[in-house]
mmCIF file of C-alpha atoms and ligand atoms in Angstrom:
data_model
loop_
_atom_site.group_PDB
_atom_site.id
_atom_site.type_symbol
_atom_site.label_atom_id
_atom_site.label_comp_id
_atom_site.label_asym_id
_atom_site.label_seq_id
_atom_site.Cartn_x
_atom_site.Cartn_y
_atom_site.Cartn_z
ATOM 1 C CA UNK A 1 18.482 -14.061 -22.368
ATOM 2 C CA UNK A 2 17.022 -16.218 -25.170
ATOM 3 C CA UNK A 3 15.616 -14.650 -28.334
ATOM 4 C CA UNK A 4 12.172 -16.064 -27.445
ATOM 5 C CA UNK A 5 12.205 -14.287 -24.071
ATOM 6 C CA UNK A 6 13.222 -11.005 -25.673
ATOM 7 C CA UNK A 7 10.244 -11.284 -28.026
ATOM 8 C CA UNK A 8 7.800 -11.844 -25.186
ATOM 9 C CA UNK A 9 8.963 -8.659 -23.509
ATOM 10 C CA UNK A 10 8.742 -6.524 -26.645
ATOM 11 C CA UNK A 11 5.076 -5.400 -26.300
ATOM 12 C CA UNK A 12 5.917 -4.008 -22.865
ATOM 13 C CA UNK A 13 8.654 -1.836 -24.376
ATOM 14 C CA UNK A 14 6.250 -0.732 -27.089
ATOM 15 C CA UNK A 15 3.670 0.297 -24.503
ATOM 16 C CA UNK A 16 6.282 2.375 -22.711
ATOM 17 C CA UNK A 17 7.485 3.980 -25.931
ATOM 18 C CA UNK A 18 3.940 4.828 -26.996
ATOM 19 C CA UNK A 19 3.681 6.910 -23.838
ATOM 20 C CA UNK A 20 6.817 8.928 -24.677
ATOM 21 C CA UNK A 21 5.109 11.779 -26.586
ATOM 22 C CA UNK A 22 2.661 12.235 -23.735
ATOM 23 C CA UNK A 23 5.411 12.086 -21.144
ATOM 24 C CA UNK A 24 7.227 14.845 -23.036
ATOM 25 C CA UNK A 25 4.061 16.872 -23.405
ATOM 26 C CA UNK A 26 3.008 16.748 -19.769
ATOM 27 C CA UNK A 27 6.402 16.899 -18.090
ATOM 28 C CA UNK A 28 6.423 19.464 -15.273
ATOM 29 C CA UNK A 29 2.726 20.292 -15.734
ATOM 30 C CA UNK A 30 0.270 20.566 -12.882
ATOM 31 C CA UNK A 31 -2.769 18.283 -13.009
ATOM 32 C CA UNK A 32 -5.601 18.741 -10.529
ATOM 33 C CA UNK A 33 -7.478 15.491 -9.974
ATOM 34 C CA UNK A 34 -10.818 15.484 -8.221
ATOM 35 C CA UNK A 35 -11.729 12.116 -6.771
ATOM 36 C CA UNK A 36 -15.466 11.992 -6.083
ATOM 37 C CA UNK A 37 -17.005 10.167 -3.168
ATOM 38 C CA UNK A 38 -19.134 8.133 -5.547
ATOM 39 C CA UNK A 39 -16.062 6.869 -7.397
ATOM 40 C CA UNK A 40 -14.484 5.648 -4.145
ATOM 41 C CA UNK A 41 -16.547 2.524 -4.234
ATOM 42 C CA UNK A 42 -14.095 -0.260 -3.571
ATOM 43 C CA UNK A 43 -10.669 -0.889 -2.160
ATOM 44 C CA UNK A 44 -9.148 -2.013 -5.467
ATOM 45 C CA UNK A 45 -10.281 1.163 -7.228
ATOM 46 C CA UNK A 46 -8.877 3.353 -4.480
ATOM 47 C CA UNK A 47 -5.547 1.495 -4.602
ATOM 48 C CA UNK A 48 -5.425 1.825 -8.418
ATOM 49 C CA UNK A 49 -6.208 5.539 -8.080
ATOM 50 C CA UNK A 50 -3.251 5.926 -5.707
ATOM 51 C CA UNK A 51 -0.970 4.008 -8.094
ATOM 52 C CA UNK A 52 -1.978 6.263 -10.995
ATOM 53 C CA UNK A 53 -1.361 9.452 -9.043
ATOM 54 C CA UNK A 54 2.056 8.241 -7.859
ATOM 55 C CA UNK A 55 2.837 7.159 -11.428
ATOM 56 C CA UNK A 56 2.061 10.701 -12.663
ATOM 57 C CA UNK A 57 4.341 12.129 -10.004
ATOM 58 C CA UNK A 58 7.199 9.802 -10.948
ATOM 59 C CA UNK A 59 6.594 10.553 -14.633
ATOM 60 C CA UNK A 60 7.409 14.212 -13.899
ATOM 61 C CA UNK A 61 3.926 15.701 -13.611
ATOM 62 C CA UNK A 62 2.711 17.593 -10.560
ATOM 63 C CA UNK A 63 -0.547 16.013 -9.392
ATOM 64 C CA UNK A 64 -2.771 17.744 -6.840
ATOM 65 C CA UNK A 65 -5.637 15.665 -5.433
ATOM 66 C CA UNK A 66 -8.883 17.300 -4.309
ATOM 67 C CA UNK A 67 -11.305 14.808 -2.858
ATOM 68 C CA UNK A 68 -15.020 14.627 -2.227
ATOM 69 C CA UNK A 69 -16.906 12.387 0.134
ATOM 70 C CA UNK A 70 -20.600 13.233 -0.249
ATOM 71 C CA UNK A 71 -21.877 9.670 0.333
ATOM 72 C CA UNK A 72 -19.498 9.193 3.273
ATOM 73 C CA UNK A 73 -20.751 12.448 4.885
ATOM 74 C CA UNK A 74 -24.373 11.403 4.338
ATOM 75 C CA UNK A 75 -23.701 8.016 5.977
ATOM 76 C CA UNK A 76 -22.142 9.646 9.045
ATOM 77 C CA UNK A 77 -24.921 12.236 9.384
ATOM 78 C CA UNK A 78 -27.389 9.402 9.206
ATOM 79 C CA UNK A 79 -25.519 7.454 11.898
ATOM 80 C CA UNK A 80 -25.669 10.501 14.163
ATOM 81 C CA UNK A 81 -29.374 10.983 13.451
ATOM 82 C CA UNK A 82 -28.804 14.295 11.640
ATOM 83 C CA UNK A 83 -30.824 15.095 8.514
ATOM 84 C CA UNK A 84 -29.173 15.263 5.129
ATOM 85 C CA UNK A 85 -30.779 17.626 2.687
ATOM 86 C CA UNK A 86 -29.562 19.111 -0.596
ATOM 87 C CA UNK A 87 -30.748 22.381 -2.100
ATOM 88 C CA UNK A 88 -29.541 23.559 -5.515
ATOM 89 C CA UNK A 89 -27.199 20.526 -5.495
ATOM 90 C CA UNK A 90 -25.502 21.638 -2.260
ATOM 91 C CA UNK A 91 -25.746 20.124 1.209
ATOM 92 C CA UNK A 92 -27.699 22.223 3.684
ATOM 93 C CA UNK A 93 -24.990 22.493 6.329
ATOM 94 C CA UNK A 94 -25.996 23.351 9.904
ATOM 95 C CA UNK A 95 -23.175 24.038 12.401
ATOM 96 C CA UNK A 96 -23.534 20.424 13.704
ATOM 97 C CA UNK A 97 -23.447 19.075 10.162
ATOM 98 C CA UNK A 98 -20.336 21.188 9.491
ATOM 99 C CA UNK A 99 -18.528 19.366 12.308
ATOM 100 C CA UNK A 100 -19.431 16.065 10.654
ATOM 101 C CA UNK A 101 -18.369 17.292 7.184
ATOM 102 C CA UNK A 102 -15.006 18.386 8.541
ATOM 103 C CA UNK A 103 -14.493 15.195 10.511
ATOM 104 C CA UNK A 104 -15.387 12.919 7.590
ATOM 105 C CA UNK A 105 -13.485 14.807 4.888
ATOM 106 C CA UNK A 106 -10.332 15.772 6.779
ATOM 107 C CA UNK A 107 -10.316 12.981 9.370
ATOM 108 C CA UNK A 108 -11.409 9.991 7.335
ATOM 109 C CA UNK A 109 -11.483 10.311 3.540
ATOM 110 C CA UNK A 110 -8.367 12.478 3.245
ATOM 111 C CA UNK A 111 -6.435 10.331 5.758
ATOM 112 C CA UNK A 112 -7.318 7.190 3.802
ATOM 113 C CA UNK A 113 -6.143 8.672 0.480
ATOM 114 C CA UNK A 114 -2.947 9.997 2.045
ATOM 115 C CA UNK A 115 -2.298 6.546 3.508
ATOM 116 C CA UNK A 116 -2.838 4.816 0.160
ATOM 117 C CA UNK A 117 -0.560 7.244 -1.682
ATOM 118 C CA UNK A 118 2.141 6.960 0.961
ATOM 119 C CA UNK A 119 2.317 3.199 0.575
ATOM 120 C CA UNK A 120 4.473 4.163 -2.414
ATOM 121 C CA UNK A 121 6.810 6.508 -0.556
ATOM 122 C CA UNK A 122 6.734 9.689 1.520
ATOM 123 C CA UNK A 123 4.836 11.702 -1.062
ATOM 124 C CA UNK A 124 1.362 12.748 -0.006
ATOM 125 C CA UNK A 125 0.579 15.533 2.445
ATOM 126 C CA UNK A 126 -3.019 16.109 3.483
ATOM 127 C CA UNK A 127 -4.467 19.542 4.103
ATOM 128 C CA UNK A 128 -7.792 21.350 3.950
ATOM 129 C CA UNK A 129 -8.578 24.650 2.290
ATOM 130 C CA UNK A 130 -8.327 26.169 5.786
ATOM 131 C CA UNK A 131 -4.581 25.535 5.911
ATOM 132 C CA UNK A 132 -2.322 28.485 5.082
ATOM 133 C CA UNK A 133 -5.388 30.440 3.837
ATOM 134 C CA UNK A 134 -5.566 28.153 0.806
ATOM 135 C CA UNK A 135 -9.315 28.598 0.274
ATOM 136 C CA UNK A 136 -11.220 31.602 1.638
ATOM 137 C CA UNK A 137 -14.993 31.764 1.306
ATOM 138 C CA UNK A 138 -18.062 33.686 2.351
ATOM 139 C CA UNK A 139 -21.501 32.242 2.917
ATOM 140 C CA UNK A 140 -23.071 31.041 -0.307
ATOM 141 C CA UNK A 141 -26.754 31.826 -0.730
ATOM 142 C CA UNK A 142 -28.122 30.122 -3.833
ATOM 143 C CA UNK A 143 -31.073 31.624 -5.636
ATOM 144 C CA UNK A 144 -33.968 29.165 -5.713
ATOM 145 C CA UNK A 145 -37.206 30.168 -7.476
ATOM 146 C CA UNK A 146 -35.997 33.742 -7.575
ATOM 147 C CA UNK A 147 -35.204 33.890 -3.836
ATOM 148 C CA UNK A 148 -31.864 33.919 -2.083
ATOM 149 C CA UNK A 149 -31.886 30.943 0.299
ATOM 150 C CA UNK A 150 -29.888 30.331 3.491
ATOM 151 C CA UNK A 151 -28.359 26.840 3.345
ATOM 152 C CA UNK A 152 -26.061 27.309 6.322
ATOM 153 C CA UNK A 153 -22.307 26.892 6.315
ATOM 154 C CA UNK A 154 -21.863 26.434 2.583
ATOM 155 C CA UNK A 155 -19.018 28.449 1.175
ATOM 156 C CA UNK A 156 -18.628 30.511 -1.953
ATOM 157 C CA UNK A 157 -14.944 30.824 -2.778
ATOM 158 C CA UNK A 158 -13.659 34.394 -2.705
ATOM 159 C CA UNK A 159 -9.894 33.847 -2.750
ATOM 160 C CA UNK A 160 -7.293 31.148 -3.260
ATOM 161 C CA UNK A 161 -3.760 31.302 -1.917
ATOM 162 C CA UNK A 162 -1.710 28.690 -3.756
ATOM 163 C CA UNK A 163 1.453 29.223 -1.655
ATOM 164 C CA UNK A 164 1.237 26.082 0.489
ATOM 165 C CA UNK A 165 0.262 23.794 -2.415
ATOM 166 C CA UNK A 166 2.989 25.266 -4.605
ATOM 167 C CA UNK A 167 5.580 24.759 -1.872
ATOM 168 C CA UNK A 168 4.537 21.110 -1.517
ATOM 169 C CA UNK A 169 4.723 20.622 -5.282
ATOM 170 C CA UNK A 170 8.151 22.254 -5.410
ATOM 171 C CA UNK A 171 9.218 19.814 -2.712
ATOM 172 C CA UNK A 172 8.066 16.868 -4.846
ATOM 173 C CA UNK A 173 5.024 16.119 -2.654
ATOM 174 C CA UNK A 174 1.459 15.329 -3.630
ATOM 175 C CA UNK A 175 -1.000 17.681 -1.892
ATOM 176 C CA UNK A 176 -4.319 16.027 -0.968
ATOM 177 C CA UNK A 177 -6.874 18.753 -0.313
ATOM 178 C CA UNK A 178 -10.232 18.520 1.468
ATOM 179 C CA UNK A 179 -12.839 20.972 0.210
ATOM 180 C CA UNK A 180 -13.254 23.020 3.372
ATOM 181 C CA UNK A 181 -12.734 26.777 3.421
ATOM 182 C CA UNK A 182 -12.262 29.419 6.071
ATOM 183 C CA UNK A 183 -13.878 32.838 6.281
ATOM 184 C CA UNK A 184 -11.653 35.876 5.865
ATOM 185 C CA UNK A 185 -12.160 36.742 9.566
ATOM 186 C CA UNK A 186 -11.400 33.141 10.641
ATOM 187 C CA UNK A 187 -14.632 32.868 12.597
ATOM 188 C CA UNK A 188 -16.211 30.238 10.370
ATOM 189 C CA UNK A 189 -15.391 27.202 8.355
ATOM 190 C CA UNK A 190 -17.398 26.443 5.259
ATOM 191 C CA UNK A 191 -18.391 23.327 3.353
ATOM 192 C CA UNK A 192 -17.460 23.748 -0.310
ATOM 193 C CA UNK A 193 -18.532 21.390 -3.061
ATOM 194 C CA UNK A 194 -15.423 19.422 -3.997
ATOM 195 C CA UNK A 195 -15.854 19.912 -7.776
ATOM 196 C CA UNK A 196 -16.036 23.663 -7.259
ATOM 197 C CA UNK A 197 -12.952 23.621 -5.015
ATOM 198 C CA UNK A 198 -10.979 21.507 -7.517
ATOM 199 C CA UNK A 199 -11.858 23.821 -10.403
ATOM 200 C CA UNK A 200 -10.938 26.959 -8.452
ATOM 201 C CA UNK A 201 -7.611 25.417 -7.438
ATOM 202 C CA UNK A 202 -6.881 24.276 -11.005
ATOM 203 C CA UNK A 203 -7.428 27.816 -12.280
ATOM 204 C CA UNK A 204 -5.408 29.447 -9.491
ATOM 205 C CA UNK A 205 -2.534 26.975 -9.913
ATOM 206 C CA UNK A 206 -2.497 27.538 -13.665
ATOM 207 C CA UNK A 207 -2.884 23.791 -14.068
ATOM 208 C CA UNK A 208 -2.672 22.212 -17.475
ATOM 209 C CA UNK A 209 -5.515 19.803 -16.761
ATOM 210 C CA UNK A 210 -8.461 19.420 -14.426
ATOM 211 C CA UNK A 211 -9.581 15.816 -14.205
ATOM 212 C CA UNK A 212 -12.823 14.991 -12.429
ATOM 213 C CA UNK A 213 -13.328 11.322 -11.578
ATOM 214 C CA UNK A 214 -16.911 10.319 -11.004
ATOM 215 C CA UNK A 215 -19.288 7.358 -11.209
ATOM 216 C CA UNK A 216 -20.502 7.810 -14.796
ATOM 217 C CA UNK A 217 -18.663 7.592 -18.115
ATOM 218 C CA UNK A 218 -18.718 11.342 -18.658
ATOM 219 C CA UNK A 219 -21.336 13.921 -19.533
ATOM 220 C CA UNK A 220 -24.305 12.114 -21.068
ATOM 221 C CA UNK A 221 -25.939 13.982 -23.918
ATOM 222 C CA UNK A 222 -29.485 13.111 -22.893
ATOM 223 C CA UNK A 223 -29.307 11.892 -19.303
ATOM 224 C CA UNK A 224 -31.096 9.782 -18.003
ATOM 225 C CA UNK A 225 -32.655 8.660 -21.301
ATOM 226 C CA UNK A 226 -29.518 7.599 -23.113
ATOM 227 C CA UNK A 227 -25.913 6.793 -22.315
ATOM 228 C CA UNK A 228 -24.338 8.592 -25.281
ATOM 229 C CA UNK A 229 -21.346 10.444 -23.883
ATOM 230 C CA UNK A 230 -20.333 13.855 -25.242
ATOM 231 C CA UNK A 231 -16.646 13.270 -25.867
ATOM 232 C CA UNK A 232 -15.535 16.844 -26.545
ATOM 233 C CA UNK A 233 -17.090 20.274 -26.229
ATOM 234 C CA UNK A 234 -15.946 23.869 -26.163
ATOM 235 C CA UNK A 235 -16.543 26.324 -23.341
ATOM 236 C CA UNK A 236 -19.305 28.097 -25.301
ATOM 237 C CA UNK A 237 -21.022 24.818 -26.146
ATOM 238 C CA UNK A 238 -20.903 23.837 -22.484
ATOM 239 C CA UNK A 239 -22.220 27.212 -21.375
ATOM 240 C CA UNK A 240 -25.312 26.706 -23.544
ATOM 241 C CA UNK A 241 -25.860 23.233 -22.065
ATOM 242 C CA UNK A 242 -25.480 24.232 -18.407
ATOM 243 C CA UNK A 243 -29.129 25.256 -17.749
ATOM 244 C CA UNK A 244 -30.283 21.784 -18.863
ATOM 245 C CA UNK A 245 -28.006 19.869 -16.497
ATOM 246 C CA UNK A 246 -29.115 18.394 -13.208
ATOM 247 C CA UNK A 247 -27.866 17.152 -9.833
ATOM 248 C CA UNK A 248 -24.190 16.273 -9.407
ATOM 249 C CA UNK A 249 -23.296 17.247 -12.975
ATOM 250 C CA UNK A 250 -24.044 20.915 -12.355
ATOM 251 C CA UNK A 251 -21.060 21.780 -10.098
ATOM 252 C CA UNK A 252 -18.822 19.481 -12.165
ATOM 253 C CA UNK A 253 -19.570 21.149 -15.478
ATOM 254 C CA UNK A 254 -19.662 24.651 -13.956
ATOM 255 C CA UNK A 255 -16.225 23.836 -12.559
ATOM 256 C CA UNK A 256 -14.940 22.640 -15.927
ATOM 257 C CA UNK A 257 -16.210 25.847 -17.526
ATOM 258 C CA UNK A 258 -14.572 27.999 -14.858
ATOM 259 C CA UNK A 259 -11.295 26.135 -15.302
ATOM 260 C CA UNK A 260 -11.027 26.416 -19.104
ATOM 261 C CA UNK A 261 -12.164 30.052 -19.009
ATOM 262 C CA UNK A 262 -9.331 30.752 -16.567
ATOM 263 C CA UNK A 263 -6.286 29.301 -18.261
ATOM 264 C CA UNK A 264 -6.636 25.534 -17.776
ATOM 265 C CA UNK A 265 -6.058 23.816 -21.146
ATOM 266 C CA UNK A 266 -8.486 20.929 -20.733
ATOM 267 C CA UNK A 267 -11.041 19.917 -18.137
ATOM 268 C CA UNK A 268 -12.178 16.314 -18.253
ATOM 269 C CA UNK A 269 -14.907 14.317 -16.577
ATOM 270 C CA UNK A 270 -13.941 10.655 -16.529
ATOM 271 C CA UNK A 271 -15.190 7.383 -15.156
ATOM 272 C CA UNK A 272 -13.552 6.707 -11.813
ATOM 273 C CA UNK A 273 -15.025 3.190 -11.823
ATOM 274 C CA UNK A 274 -12.616 2.191 -14.585
ATOM 275 C CA UNK A 275 -9.308 1.081 -13.126
ATOM 276 C CA UNK A 276 -6.377 3.259 -14.194
ATOM 277 C CA UNK A 277 -8.670 5.705 -16.001
ATOM 278 C CA UNK A 278 -6.216 8.513 -15.127
ATOM 279 C CA UNK A 279 -3.358 6.822 -16.971
ATOM 280 C CA UNK A 280 -5.560 6.048 -19.974
ATOM 281 C CA UNK A 281 -6.613 9.678 -20.104
ATOM 282 C CA UNK A 282 -3.144 11.203 -19.759
ATOM 283 C CA UNK A 283 -0.901 8.778 -21.618
ATOM 284 C CA UNK A 284 -2.999 7.364 -24.470
ATOM 285 C CA UNK A 285 -5.272 8.648 -27.190
ATOM 286 C CA UNK A 286 -8.049 6.462 -25.826
ATOM 287 C CA UNK A 287 -9.463 9.301 -23.712
ATOM 288 C CA UNK A 288 -12.537 7.837 -22.142
ATOM 289 C CA UNK A 289 -14.740 10.625 -20.874
ATOM 290 C CA UNK A 290 -15.808 14.171 -21.678
ATOM 291 C CA UNK A 291 -13.201 16.782 -22.503
ATOM 292 C CA UNK A 292 -13.950 20.510 -22.278
ATOM 293 C CA UNK A 293 -11.613 22.864 -24.128
ATOM 294 C CA UNK A 294 -11.423 26.665 -24.290
ATOM 295 C CA UNK A 295 -13.089 28.318 -27.282
ATOM 296 C CA UNK A 296 -9.699 29.124 -28.737
ATOM 297 C CA UNK A 297 -7.672 26.173 -27.485
ATOM 298 C CA UNK A 298 -4.205 26.988 -26.249
ATOM 299 C CA UNK A 299 -3.084 23.571 -27.460
ATOM 300 C CA UNK A 300 -5.175 20.516 -28.217
ATOM 301 C CA UNK A 301 -3.351 17.328 -27.398
ATOM 302 C CA UNK A 302 -5.280 14.528 -28.922
ATOM 303 C CA UNK A 303 -2.450 12.720 -30.662
ATOM 304 C CA UNK A 304 1.133 11.701 -30.157
ATOM 305 C CA UNK A 305 2.472 13.952 -32.911
ATOM 306 C CA UNK A 306 1.552 17.014 -30.848
ATOM 307 C CA UNK A 307 3.432 15.633 -27.898
ATOM 308 C CA UNK A 308 6.615 15.791 -29.913
ATOM 309 C CA UNK A 309 6.448 19.534 -30.423
HETATM 310 N N1 LIG B 401 -25.930 14.764 -18.090
HETATM 311 C C1 LIG B 401 -25.459 13.932 -17.139
HETATM 312 N N2 LIG B 401 -24.490 13.035 -17.462
HETATM 313 C C2 LIG B 401 -23.988 12.212 -16.526
HETATM 314 N N3 LIG B 401 -24.420 12.182 -15.231
HETATM 315 C C3 LIG B 401 -25.376 13.026 -14.844
HETATM 316 C C4 LIG B 401 -25.932 13.954 -15.788
HETATM 317 N N4 LIG B 401 -26.841 14.686 -15.127
HETATM 318 C C5 LIG B 401 -26.853 14.268 -13.855
HETATM 319 N N5 LIG B 401 -25.976 13.268 -13.656
HETATM 320 C C6 LIG B 401 -25.738 12.617 -12.352
HETATM 321 O O1 LIG B 401 -24.539 13.149 -11.774
HETATM 322 C C7 LIG B 401 -23.930 12.121 -10.992
HETATM 323 C C8 LIG B 401 -22.469 12.471 -10.691
HETATM 324 O O2 LIG B 401 -22.385 13.496 -9.709
HETATM 325 P P1 LIG B 401 -22.179 13.178 -8.139
HETATM 326 O O3 LIG B 401 -23.208 12.192 -7.697
HETATM 327 O O4 LIG B 401 -22.128 14.481 -7.439
HETATM 328 O O5 LIG B 401 -20.785 12.426 -8.130
HETATM 329 P P2 LIG B 401 -19.390 12.648 -7.370
HETATM 330 O O6 LIG B 401 -19.495 12.059 -6.008
HETATM 331 O O7 LIG B 401 -18.418 11.932 -8.247
HETATM 332 O O8 LIG B 401 -19.111 14.144 -7.323
HETATM 333 C C9 LIG B 401 -24.130 10.889 -11.847
HETATM 334 O O9 LIG B 401 -24.023 9.698 -11.110
HETATM 335 C C10 LIG B 401 -25.534 11.106 -12.410
HETATM 336 O O10 LIG B 401 -26.469 10.509 -11.555
HETATM 337 C C1 LIG B 402 -21.634 22.070 -0.162
HETATM 338 C C2 LIG B 402 -21.562 20.606 -0.467
HETATM 339 O O1 LIG B 402 -22.528 20.047 -0.969
HETATM 340 N N1 LIG B 402 -20.426 19.975 -0.137
HETATM 341 C C3 LIG B 402 -20.188 18.574 -0.342
HETATM 342 C C4 LIG B 402 -18.712 18.316 -0.092
HETATM 343 C C5 LIG B 402 -18.258 16.929 -0.476
HETATM 344 C C6 LIG B 402 -18.369 16.673 -1.972
HETATM 345 O O2 LIG B 402 -18.507 17.541 -2.804
HETATM 346 O O3 LIG B 402 -18.271 15.325 -2.271
HETATM 347 P P1 LIG B 402 -18.554 14.621 -3.699
HETATM 348 O O4 LIG B 402 -17.558 15.149 -4.650
HETATM 349 O O5 LIG B 402 -18.355 13.187 -3.364
HETATM 350 O O6 LIG B 402 -19.970 14.930 -4.109
HETATM 351 C C7 LIG B 402 -21.059 17.706 0.613
HETATM 352 O O7 LIG B 402 -21.306 18.118 1.743
HETATM 353 O O8 LIG B 402 -21.440 16.605 0.186
#
């Protein structure tokens, strides 16, 4: 090979070497990645998402994907002439709507993600929270204006059994989980918000990181008036902010808080519209979204020097 050709290739080697401290730091760690329905906006983004997740797996991390599909469920309900209504940020889920939720999440969105991941090898296995008692729930009744309200088959998680996911991870697979739960008596299935399910799984799996991909840059300080993103905040700071948050950010940030209060080192909300945002977040110091850390961080990994420890 000529000297000139060697020189052209050098930046590629440098890029790989720059990732070394992060590779060392994250090796063997579990990362729960929530892919929101609003971030699944085009084919290229979905393919890049799958590449990133497979890259993590081959780099020695243990990725677990939890997916949403809110807009896809709404579109199908609409097609079937069923009403779509949200209360306290959660879909009012009649028994008929529950059939649609289950069909869209487990039969369409999850199948598509599994298919995209498996273009890279026999890695992904799809499941729902119903499988192997992974997610158990009871009926969730949110309090609205001081009253407990019935919003149908919406689940509040009461227990997580990580056995099936752990077995898949131990076997080198990538679990892809739909946010559907079963009742303890097996008579009902419940619709669980996917951010909430991802956070509960991250905590139960003792994950290092919870990463929530959405359709905004992160948590905006003064949404919708400005697009200044809060880049880092502690659990206590987030707790104070929670009452001011609205719509889709509420379950996301509640989930991040739950995760970091239950052993997860960092919970991040990042822009799923940016191609390869997962790789940027894990392997560079150009973290692009909002990072939530525990009040007394177990370890803060914001620079390569920490990766070498
Ligand atoms: N403080 C905030 N910062 C950013 N987004 C916010 C904020 N408050 C509310 N939002 C809304 O939350 C949405 C993300 O939640 P959601 O629509 O449920 O997405 P996903 O499908 O990814 O779960 C954003 O598109 C935005 O409209
Ligand atoms: C109870 C509840 O609201 N469940 C959600 C589940 C899907 C979800 O959370 O999807 P995103 O992450 O794309 O919003 C729903 O029915 O829309």
